Amino acid sequence: MSTQPRPTIWEHAQTKGVSRREFLTACAWMTAMLGLPASAVAQVTKALETQPRIPVLWFHFQECTCCSESFIRSSHPGIADIVLDKISLDYTETLMAASGKQAEEALHDTMTKYKGKYLMVVEGSVPTADGGVYCCIGGRTALDIVQEAAAGAKAMICWGSCASNGCVQAAKPNPTKATPIHELISGVPIIKVPGCPPIAEVMTGTIVHLLAFDRIPQLDGLGRPKAFYSRRVHDTCYRRPNYDAGLFVNSFDDENAKRGYCLYKMGCRGPVTYNACGVMRWNGGVSFPIQSGHGCIGCSEGNFWDNGPFYRHLPNFPGFGIETTADKVGVGLGAATVVGIAAHAISTNIRKRHLIKEELASSEDVKDGRAEQGGS
Amino acid sequence: MQKATLGRVYVWEIPVRFYHWLNALSLVVLCVTGYLIGAPLAIQQASEASFAYWFGKVRFIHFVFAYIFFFNFLFRIYWGFVGNRYANWKNFIPYRKKQWKEIKQVIAVDVLQRDNTPIETIGHNAVAGFTYFMTFLAFLFQCVTGFGLYAAMSTAWFPKLFAWIVPLMGGDFAVRQWHHAFMWFFILFALVHVYIVFYHDYVEGRGEISSMGSGWKFIEKEYHPTLKDEKSSAQKPAG
């Protein structure tokens, strides 16, 4: 599309003074990020030597920027730098130097010059209520921007729970009608990287996959990269043996909590949450919520704000107000059923008394030896 | 009242009775283990996790009975096509005018007790049949949501067949919650079902309770002139 061939990632790195040794080190890091064996380093290296840098447009809509914050705090110093350096970040509201007219121009240039070739990255949901007025950038609504940019995108990454499933602003009653991107856009491959925020290494890993292989990673049924979201936090949790043994924390200040038993009864969402927290952990593999003694809140799952309260295993049953679980509703209905049965049994003995009496009378006949054949 | 002349009718064949009791056992085990999985017992102990596996066992029993329940259910559907007239699938779906008429009649006689006319049906009456159809739908829902949840922790191909329910319902959390809530349907159903069986036996004296053991019911001949043609009906005096 462009008039002169764009430099490959390796060529670009050379202009920045990166030595061959440093480049190969970065390739090895990336291979590790992808969870590939050491034998794949050569493949990744070759890809980065031949692939031009991907132009990236990174949008911020209804969000708190925690995804960006997580990304730039990638554990191993330099990984985010490597990734940011390997891509050509042409537009991102929070990190770019340009502003105003220049920023808008950069956006416009990339969209026209690299139509069908740029990677679109979205952080945040899009409000659709009242014509989308609740999130406007440069005088245009988020909805307008996302639709225009998606039309020419090669692929799209939805960073975080906001873009993937709406997160807190889409929680009931969702006044701005915050909508996840996949409900607004079709025809573009969408990769969801949910989490509030997602783990930095998961974010870089997803981008690296796109860089190294020039195709989207394998996704699960909900559109998340299988490499990071195919297992539940529960499956990789170091407290899992306590779960199988039936050893649970019953309150946050009991003996069992001190012993580090399973937090299942404290409402831990590990068993229903697909994420890599138990394996990659946070802040350079230092810890993750469960290791710190707090249950998982399921931040990478859809609707997690509405599935409360966080500290109880069974959520509120919809339509019955707060503090009402399915079990409370069930016990209530069970009691009502028992009362109904008792009432019906009483009613039967009143309203069917003649019928029952007649049947008993016919039984008397048998006693008297006057029963016909077939009587029982 | 004229003394009722009763005839024996072989209503529930052995496969139906076998299905019924295996299903009852499975439901009890699944409800108890399922409830324990949702709300495990609070045990205070200073044991190492490696010495115990009771919660794992509870879950294992739940999964084993899930398979038993599912294939037993599948077998009952098959029997709905090859079994006798009382086991036939047509008893369960009210698609004929006659069935709707009977539904109204059963409500008047058994529920509201406005009327004492005996219900003529020998097998399931129209209300019972329709209720069982509803339970079949609930069975299906529990099987799909249960195996859908199980798929994530299994490498077997069978649970994977149900993995589609998770994205459809928006995630494991929602699937698990509905799977749990539907447990209460079975508990309520069991309460009403057991009562109704006792009620019918008490009021009608047709051997409703024992019929699921022996297969036989005792039906008044004058209400069922066709009974005489019934191949399975015994013409000898009962007792």
JSON list of C-alpha atoms in Angstrom, two decimals, chain A residues 221-222 224 230 232 234-235 240-248 250 254-256 259 261 264-265 269 271-274 301-302 307-308 313-318 326-331 333-335 337-338 340-349 351-352 354-356 358-359 362 365-366 370-376, chain B residues 1-7 35-57 59 108-116 148-149 152-153 166-168 170-174 176-178 180-181 183-184 188 191-192 195-196 199 202-205 218 220-221 235-239:
[
{"chain": "A", "resi": 221, "resn": "GLY", "atom": "CA", "xyz": [-15.54, -20.22, 22.49]},
{"chain": "A", "resi": 222, "resn": "LEU", "atom": "CA", "xyz": [-15.64, -16.72, 23.97]},
{"chain": "A", "resi": 224, "resn": "ARG", "atom": "CA", "xyz": [-10.04, -15.40, 24.16]},
{"chain": "A", "resi": 230, "resn": "SER", "atom": "CA", "xyz": [-8.10, -22.23, 28.47]},
{"chain": "A", "resi": 232, "resn": "ARG", "atom": "CA", "xyz": [-9.52, -21.88, 35.19]},
{"chain": "A", "resi": 234, "resn": "HIS", "atom": "CA", "xyz": [-8.94, -22.95, 40.09]},
{"chain": "A", "resi": 235, "resn": "ASP", "atom": "CA", "xyz": [-7.11, -25.54, 37.97]},
{"chain": "A", "resi": 240, "resn": "ARG", "atom": "CA", "xyz": [-6.36, -26.61, 44.95]},
{"chain": "A", "resi": 241, "resn": "PRO", "atom": "CA", "xyz": [-5.32, -29.67, 47.03]},
{"chain": "A", "resi": 242, "resn": "ASN", "atom": "CA", "xyz": [-7.20, -28.12, 49.97]},
{"chain": "A", "resi": 243, "resn": "TYR", "atom": "CA", "xyz": [-10.32, -27.92, 47.81]},
{"chain": "A", "resi": 244, "resn": "ASP", "atom": "CA", "xyz": [-10.14, -31.60, 46.91]},
{"chain": "A", "resi": 245, "resn": "ALA", "atom": "CA", "xyz": [-9.49, -32.49, 50.53]},
{"chain": "A", "resi": 246, "resn": "GLY", "atom": "CA", "xyz": [-12.53, -30.48, 51.65]},
{"chain": "A", "resi": 247, "resn": "LEU", "atom": "CA", "xyz": [-10.43, -28.06, 53.67]},
{"chain": "A", "resi": 248, "resn": "PHE", "atom": "CA", "xyz": [-12.05, -24.65, 53.42]},
{"chain": "A", "resi": 250, "resn": "ASN", "atom": "CA", "xyz": [-15.00, -20.55, 56.75]},
{"chain": "A", "resi": 254, "resn": "ASP", "atom": "CA", "xyz": [-10.40, -18.42, 61.37]},
{"chain": "A", "resi": 255, "resn": "GLU", "atom": "CA", "xyz": [-7.63, -20.99, 61.83]},
{"chain": "A", "resi": 256, "resn": "ASN", "atom": "CA", "xyz": [-8.25, -22.39, 58.36]},
{"chain": "A", "resi": 259, "resn": "ARG", "atom": "CA", "xyz": [-3.39, -22.42, 57.38]},
{"chain": "A", "resi": 261, "resn": "TYR", "atom": "CA", "xyz": [-6.96, -23.51, 53.04]},
{"chain": "A", "resi": 264, "resn": "TYR", "atom": "CA", "xyz": [-14.12, -21.48, 47.88]},
{"chain": "A", "resi": 265, "resn": "LYS", "atom": "CA", "xyz": [-16.61, -20.83, 50.69]},
{"chain": "A", "resi": 269, "resn": "ARG", "atom": "CA", "xyz": [-14.48, -17.21, 41.73]},
{"chain": "A", "resi": 271, "resn": "PRO", "atom": "CA", "xyz": [-13.64, -22.28, 39.76]},
{"chain": "A", "resi": 272, "resn": "VAL", "atom": "CA", "xyz": [-15.57, -20.22, 37.20]},
{"chain": "A", "resi": 273, "resn": "THR", "atom": "CA", "xyz": [-12.83, -17.88, 35.99]},
{"chain": "A", "resi": 274, "resn": "TYR", "atom": "CA", "xyz": [-10.62, -18.55, 33.01]},
{"chain": "A", "resi": 301, "resn": "GLU", "atom": "CA", "xyz": [-15.45, -13.10, 33.32]},
{"chain": "A", "resi": 302, "resn": "GLY", "atom": "CA", "xyz": [-18.47, -11.35, 31.85]},
{"chain": "A", "resi": 307, "resn": "ASN", "atom": "CA", "xyz": [-22.66, -11.67, 40.08]},
{"chain": "A", "resi": 308, "resn": "GLY", "atom": "CA", "xyz": [-22.16, -10.43, 43.60]},
{"chain": "A", "resi": 313, "resn": "HIS", "atom": "CA", "xyz": [-20.21, -18.62, 46.76]},
{"chain": "A", "resi": 314, "resn": "LEU", "atom": "CA", "xyz": [-23.82, -18.46, 45.63]},
{"chain": "A", "resi": 315, "resn": "PRO", "atom": "CA", "xyz": [-24.86, -15.18, 44.03]},
{"chain": "A", "resi": 316, "resn": "ASN", "atom": "CA", "xyz": [-28.07, -13.26, 44.51]},
{"chain": "A", "resi": 317, "resn": "PHE", "atom": "CA", "xyz": [-30.91, -14.84, 42.62]},
{"chain": "A", "resi": 318, "resn": "PRO", "atom": "CA", "xyz": [-32.13, -12.46, 39.90]},
{"chain": "A", "resi": 326, "resn": "ALA", "atom": "CA", "xyz": [-31.24, -19.57, 44.84]},
{"chain": "A", "resi": 327, "resn": "ASP", "atom": "CA", "xyz": [-31.15, -21.68, 48.01]},
{"chain": "A", "resi": 328, "resn": "LYS", "atom": "CA", "xyz": [-33.26, -19.18, 49.95]},
{"chain": "A", "resi": 329, "resn": "VAL", "atom": "CA", "xyz": [-35.76, -19.03, 47.11]},
{"chain": "A", "resi": 330, "resn": "GLY", "atom": "CA", "xyz": [-35.71, -22.83, 46.93]},
{"chain": "A", "resi": 331, "resn": "VAL", "atom": "CA", "xyz": [-36.31, -23.31, 50.65]},
{"chain": "A", "resi": 333, "resn": "LEU", "atom": "CA", "xyz": [-40.78, -22.54, 47.58]},
{"chain": "A", "resi": 334, "resn": "GLY", "atom": "CA", "xyz": [-40.25, -25.87, 49.35]},
{"chain": "A", "resi": 335, "resn": "ALA", "atom": "CA", "xyz": [-42.00, -24.60, 52.47]},
{"chain": "A", "resi": 337, "resn": "THR", "atom": "CA", "xyz": [-45.11, -26.61, 48.61]},
{"chain": "A", "resi": 338, "resn": "VAL", "atom": "CA", "xyz": [-45.29, -28.48, 51.91]},
{"chain": "A", "resi": 340, "resn": "GLY", "atom": "CA", "xyz": [-49.85, -26.60, 49.84]},
{"chain": "A", "resi": 341, "resn": "ILE", "atom": "CA", "xyz": [-49.58, -30.38, 50.19]},
{"chain": "A", "resi": 342, "resn": "ALA", "atom": "CA", "xyz": [-50.90, -30.26, 53.77]},
{"chain": "A", "resi": 343, "resn": "ALA", "atom": "CA", "xyz": [-53.81, -28.05, 52.71]},
{"chain": "A", "resi": 344, "resn": "HIS", "atom": "CA", "xyz": [-54.59, -30.35, 49.82]},
{"chain": "A", "resi": 345, "resn": "ALA", "atom": "CA", "xyz": [-54.46, -33.44, 52.05]},
{"chain": "A", "resi": 346, "resn": "ILE", "atom": "CA", "xyz": [-56.91, -31.82, 54.47]},
{"chain": "A", "resi": 347, "resn": "SER", "atom": "CA", "xyz": [-59.14, -30.72, 51.62]},
{"chain": "A", "resi": 348, "resn": "THR", "atom": "CA", "xyz": [-59.06, -34.25, 50.19]},
{"chain": "A", "resi": 349, "resn": "ASN", "atom": "CA", "xyz": [-60.40, -35.69, 53.43]},
{"chain": "A", "resi": 351, "resn": "ARG", "atom": "CA", "xyz": [-64.26, -32.97, 49.81]},
{"chain": "A", "resi": 352, "resn": "LYS", "atom": "CA", "xyz": [-63.66, -36.60, 48.91]},
{"chain": "A", "resi": 354, "resn": "HIS", "atom": "CA", "xyz": [-68.19, -39.44, 50.47]},
{"chain": "A", "resi": 355, "resn": "LEU", "atom": "CA", "xyz": [-66.13, -41.09, 47.76]},
{"chain": "A", "resi": 356, "resn": "ILE", "atom": "CA", "xyz": [-63.75, -42.61, 50.29]},
{"chain": "A", "resi": 358, "resn": "GLU", "atom": "CA", "xyz": [-68.33, -45.48, 49.53]},
{"chain": "A", "resi": 359, "resn": "GLU", "atom": "CA", "xyz": [-65.13, -47.28, 48.70]},
{"chain": "A", "resi": 362, "resn": "SER", "atom": "CA", "xyz": [-67.79, -51.69, 49.16]},
{"chain": "A", "resi": 365, "resn": "ASP", "atom": "CA", "xyz": [-69.05, -56.39, 51.16]},
{"chain": "A", "resi": 366, "resn": "VAL", "atom": "CA", "xyz": [-65.93, -58.46, 50.67]},
{"chain": "A", "resi": 370, "resn": "ARG", "atom": "CA", "xyz": [-70.75, -60.91, 49.00]},
{"chain": "A", "resi": 371, "resn": "ALA", "atom": "CA", "xyz": [-67.98, -59.69, 46.73]},
{"chain": "A", "resi": 372, "resn": "GLU", "atom": "CA", "xyz": [-68.31, -60.34, 43.05]},
{"chain": "A", "resi": 373, "resn": "GLN", "atom": "CA", "xyz": [-65.54, -61.80, 41.04]},
{"chain": "A", "resi": 374, "resn": "GLY", "atom": "CA", "xyz": [-62.97, -59.16, 40.19]},
{"chain": "A", "resi": 375, "resn": "GLY", "atom": "CA", "xyz": [-63.53, -57.27, 43.42]},
{"chain": "A", "resi": 376, "resn": "SER", "atom": "CA", "xyz": [-60.37, -56.49, 45.20]},
{"chain": "B", "resi": 1, "resn": "MET", "atom": "CA", "xyz": [-72.55, -46.63, 44.64]},
{"chain": "B", "resi": 2, "resn": "GLN", "atom": "CA", "xyz": [-72.17, -49.79, 42.63]},
{"chain": "B", "resi": 3, "resn": "LYS", "atom": "CA", "xyz": [-69.30, -51.83, 43.81]},
{"chain": "B", "resi": 4, "resn": "ALA", "atom": "CA", "xyz": [-66.35, -51.38, 41.46]},
{"chain": "B", "resi": 5, "resn": "THR", "atom": "CA", "xyz": [-65.33, -54.40, 39.44]},
{"chain": "B", "resi": 6, "resn": "LEU", "atom": "CA", "xyz": [-61.61, -54.14, 39.05]},
{"chain": "B", "resi": 7, "resn": "GLY", "atom": "CA", "xyz": [-59.33, -55.59, 36.45]},
{"chain": "B", "resi": 35, "resn": "TYR", "atom": "CA", "xyz": [-25.82, -29.34, 47.31]},
{"chain": "B", "resi": 36, "resn": "LEU", "atom": "CA", "xyz": [-22.62, -30.32, 49.13]},
{"chain": "B", "resi": 37, "resn": "ILE", "atom": "CA", "xyz": [-20.54, -29.09, 46.20]},
{"chain": "B", "resi": 38, "resn": "GLY", "atom": "CA", "xyz": [-22.35, -25.76, 46.38]},
{"chain": "B", "resi": 39, "resn": "ALA", "atom": "CA", "xyz": [-22.14, -25.49, 50.17]},
{"chain": "B", "resi": 40, "resn": "PRO", "atom": "CA", "xyz": [-19.41, -27.76, 51.53]},
{"chain": "B", "resi": 41, "resn": "LEU", "atom": "CA", "xyz": [-19.47, -28.70, 55.19]},
{"chain": "B", "resi": 42, "resn": "ALA", "atom": "CA", "xyz": [-17.49, -26.47, 57.50]},
{"chain": "B", "resi": 43, "resn": "ILE", "atom": "CA", "xyz": [-14.77, -28.72, 58.86]},
{"chain": "B", "resi": 44, "resn": "GLN", "atom": "CA", "xyz": [-12.15, -27.37, 61.24]},
{"chain": "B", "resi": 45, "resn": "GLN", "atom": "CA", "xyz": [-9.16, -29.60, 61.19]},
{"chain": "B", "resi": 46, "resn": "ALA", "atom": "CA", "xyz": [-5.42, -29.32, 61.22]},
{"chain": "B", "resi": 47, "resn": "SER", "atom": "CA", "xyz": [-4.81, -31.95, 58.61]},
{"chain": "B", "resi": 48, "resn": "GLU", "atom": "CA", "xyz": [-2.60, -31.76, 55.57]},
{"chain": "B", "resi": 49, "resn": "ALA", "atom": "CA", "xyz": [-4.44, -31.67, 52.28]},
{"chain": "B", "resi": 50, "resn": "SER", "atom": "CA", "xyz": [-2.57, -34.74, 51.09]},
{"chain": "B", "resi": 51, "resn": "PHE", "atom": "CA", "xyz": [-4.28, -36.93, 53.71]},
{"chain": "B", "resi": 52, "resn": "ALA", "atom": "CA", "xyz": [-7.84, -36.27, 52.63]},
{"chain": "B", "resi": 53, "resn": "TYR", "atom": "CA", "xyz": [-9.89, -36.29, 49.47]},
{"chain": "B", "resi": 54, "resn": "TRP", "atom": "CA", "xyz": [-13.48, -36.16, 50.66]},
{"chain": "B", "resi": 55, "resn": "PHE", "atom": "CA", "xyz": [-14.57, -33.19, 48.58]},
{"chain": "B", "resi": 56, "resn": "GLY", "atom": "CA", "xyz": [-12.94, -34.79, 45.55]},
{"chain": "B", "resi": 57, "resn": "LYS", "atom": "CA", "xyz": [-14.92, -37.95, 46.28]},
{"chain": "B", "resi": 59, "resn": "ARG", "atom": "CA", "xyz": [-17.52, -34.46, 43.19]},
{"chain": "B", "resi": 108, "resn": "ALA", "atom": "CA", "xyz": [-61.17, -29.83, 38.50]},
{"chain": "B", "resi": 109, "resn": "VAL", "atom": "CA", "xyz": [-61.13, -33.28, 40.11]},
{"chain": "B", "resi": 110, "resn": "ASP", "atom": "CA", "xyz": [-57.72, -33.60, 41.75]},
{"chain": "B", "resi": 111, "resn": "VAL", "atom": "CA", "xyz": [-56.46, -30.10, 42.29]},
{"chain": "B", "resi": 112, "resn": "LEU", "atom": "CA", "xyz": [-59.54, -27.98, 42.96]},
{"chain": "B", "resi": 113, "resn": "GLN", "atom": "CA", "xyz": [-61.64, -31.01, 44.00]},
{"chain": "B", "resi": 114, "resn": "ARG", "atom": "CA", "xyz": [-64.84, -29.57, 42.58]},
{"chain": "B", "resi": 115, "resn": "ASP", "atom": "CA", "xyz": [-65.88, -32.79, 41.01]},
{"chain": "B", "resi": 116, "resn": "ASN", "atom": "CA", "xyz": [-65.61, -36.50, 41.82]},
{"chain": "B", "resi": 148, "resn": "GLY", "atom": "CA", "xyz": [-20.87, -28.05, 29.91]},
{"chain": "B", "resi": 149, "resn": "LEU", "atom": "CA", "xyz": [-19.26, -27.13, 33.25]},
{"chain": "B", "resi": 152, "resn": "ALA", "atom": "CA", "xyz": [-13.44, -27.60, 31.19]},
{"chain": "B", "resi": 153, "resn": "MET", "atom": "CA", "xyz": [-11.96, -30.12, 33.61]},
{"chain": "B", "resi": 166, "resn": "VAL", "atom": "CA", "xyz": [-20.79, -21.88, 28.34]},
{"chain": "B", "resi": 167, "resn": "PRO", "atom": "CA", "xyz": [-20.30, -19.13, 25.72]},
{"chain": "B", "resi": 168, "resn": "LEU", "atom": "CA", "xyz": [-24.05, -19.20, 25.03]},
{"chain": "B", "resi": 170, "resn": "GLY", "atom": "CA", "xyz": [-21.98, -15.93, 28.95]},
{"chain": "B", "resi": 171, "resn": "GLY", "atom": "CA", "xyz": [-19.57, -17.89, 31.13]},
{"chain": "B", "resi": 172, "resn": "ASP", "atom": "CA", "xyz": [-19.18, -20.60, 33.75]},
{"chain": "B", "resi": 173, "resn": "PHE", "atom": "CA", "xyz": [-20.61, -18.42, 36.48]},
{"chain": "B", "resi": 174, "resn": "ALA", "atom": "CA", "xyz": [-24.05, -18.13, 34.92]},
{"chain": "B", "resi": 176, "resn": "ARG", "atom": "CA", "xyz": [-23.19, -22.86, 37.44]},
{"chain": "B", "resi": 177, "resn": "GLN", "atom": "CA", "xyz": [-25.81, -20.63, 39.00]},
{"chain": "B", "resi": 178, "resn": "TRP", "atom": "CA", "xyz": [-28.60, -21.95, 36.79]},
{"chain": "B", "resi": 180, "resn": "HIS", "atom": "CA", "xyz": [-27.69, -24.93, 40.99]},
{"chain": "B", "resi": 181, "resn": "ALA", "atom": "CA", "xyz": [-31.08, -23.19, 40.82]},
{"chain": "B", "resi": 183, "resn": "MET", "atom": "CA", "xyz": [-31.68, -28.50, 41.56]},
{"chain": "B", "resi": 184, "resn": "TRP", "atom": "CA", "xyz": [-34.58, -26.93, 43.46]},
{"chain": "B", "resi": 188, "resn": "LEU", "atom": "CA", "xyz": [-39.98, -29.46, 44.64]},
{"chain": "B", "resi": 191, "resn": "LEU", "atom": "CA", "xyz": [-42.16, -33.47, 47.16]},
{"chain": "B", "resi": 192, "resn": "VAL", "atom": "CA", "xyz": [-45.25, -33.04, 44.99]},
{"chain": "B", "resi": 195, "resn": "TYR", "atom": "CA", "xyz": [-47.55, -36.74, 47.74]},
{"chain": "B", "resi": 196, "resn": "ILE", "atom": "CA", "xyz": [-49.63, -37.12, 44.57]},
{"chain": "B", "resi": 199, "resn": "TYR", "atom": "CA", "xyz": [-53.11, -39.10, 47.22]},
{"chain": "B", "resi": 202, "resn": "TYR", "atom": "CA", "xyz": [-55.71, -43.11, 48.97]},
{"chain": "B", "resi": 203, "resn": "VAL", "atom": "CA", "xyz": [-58.60, -41.69, 46.95]},
{"chain": "B", "resi": 204, "resn": "GLU", "atom": "CA", "xyz": [-58.82, -44.11, 44.04]},
{"chain": "B", "resi": 205, "resn": "GLY", "atom": "CA", "xyz": [-57.48, -47.35, 45.52]},
{"chain": "B", "resi": 218, "resn": "PHE", "atom": "CA", "xyz": [-56.31, -52.05, 39.31]},
{"chain": "B", "resi": 220, "resn": "GLU", "atom": "CA", "xyz": [-62.63, -50.22, 37.26]},
{"chain": "B", "resi": 221, "resn": "LYS", "atom": "CA", "xyz": [-63.96, -52.23, 34.32]},
{"chain": "B", "resi": 235, "resn": "GLN", "atom": "CA", "xyz": [-59.16, -61.57, 33.47]},
{"chain": "B", "resi": 236, "resn": "LYS", "atom": "CA", "xyz": [-58.72, -63.72, 36.48]},
{"chain": "B", "resi": 237, "resn": "PRO", "atom": "CA", "xyz": [-59.84, -62.39, 39.84]},
{"chain": "B", "resi": 238, "resn": "ALA", "atom": "CA", "xyz": [-57.31, -60.17, 41.42]},
{"chain": "B", "resi": 239, "resn": "GLY", "atom": "CA", "xyz": [-55.59, -61.12, 44.61]}
]
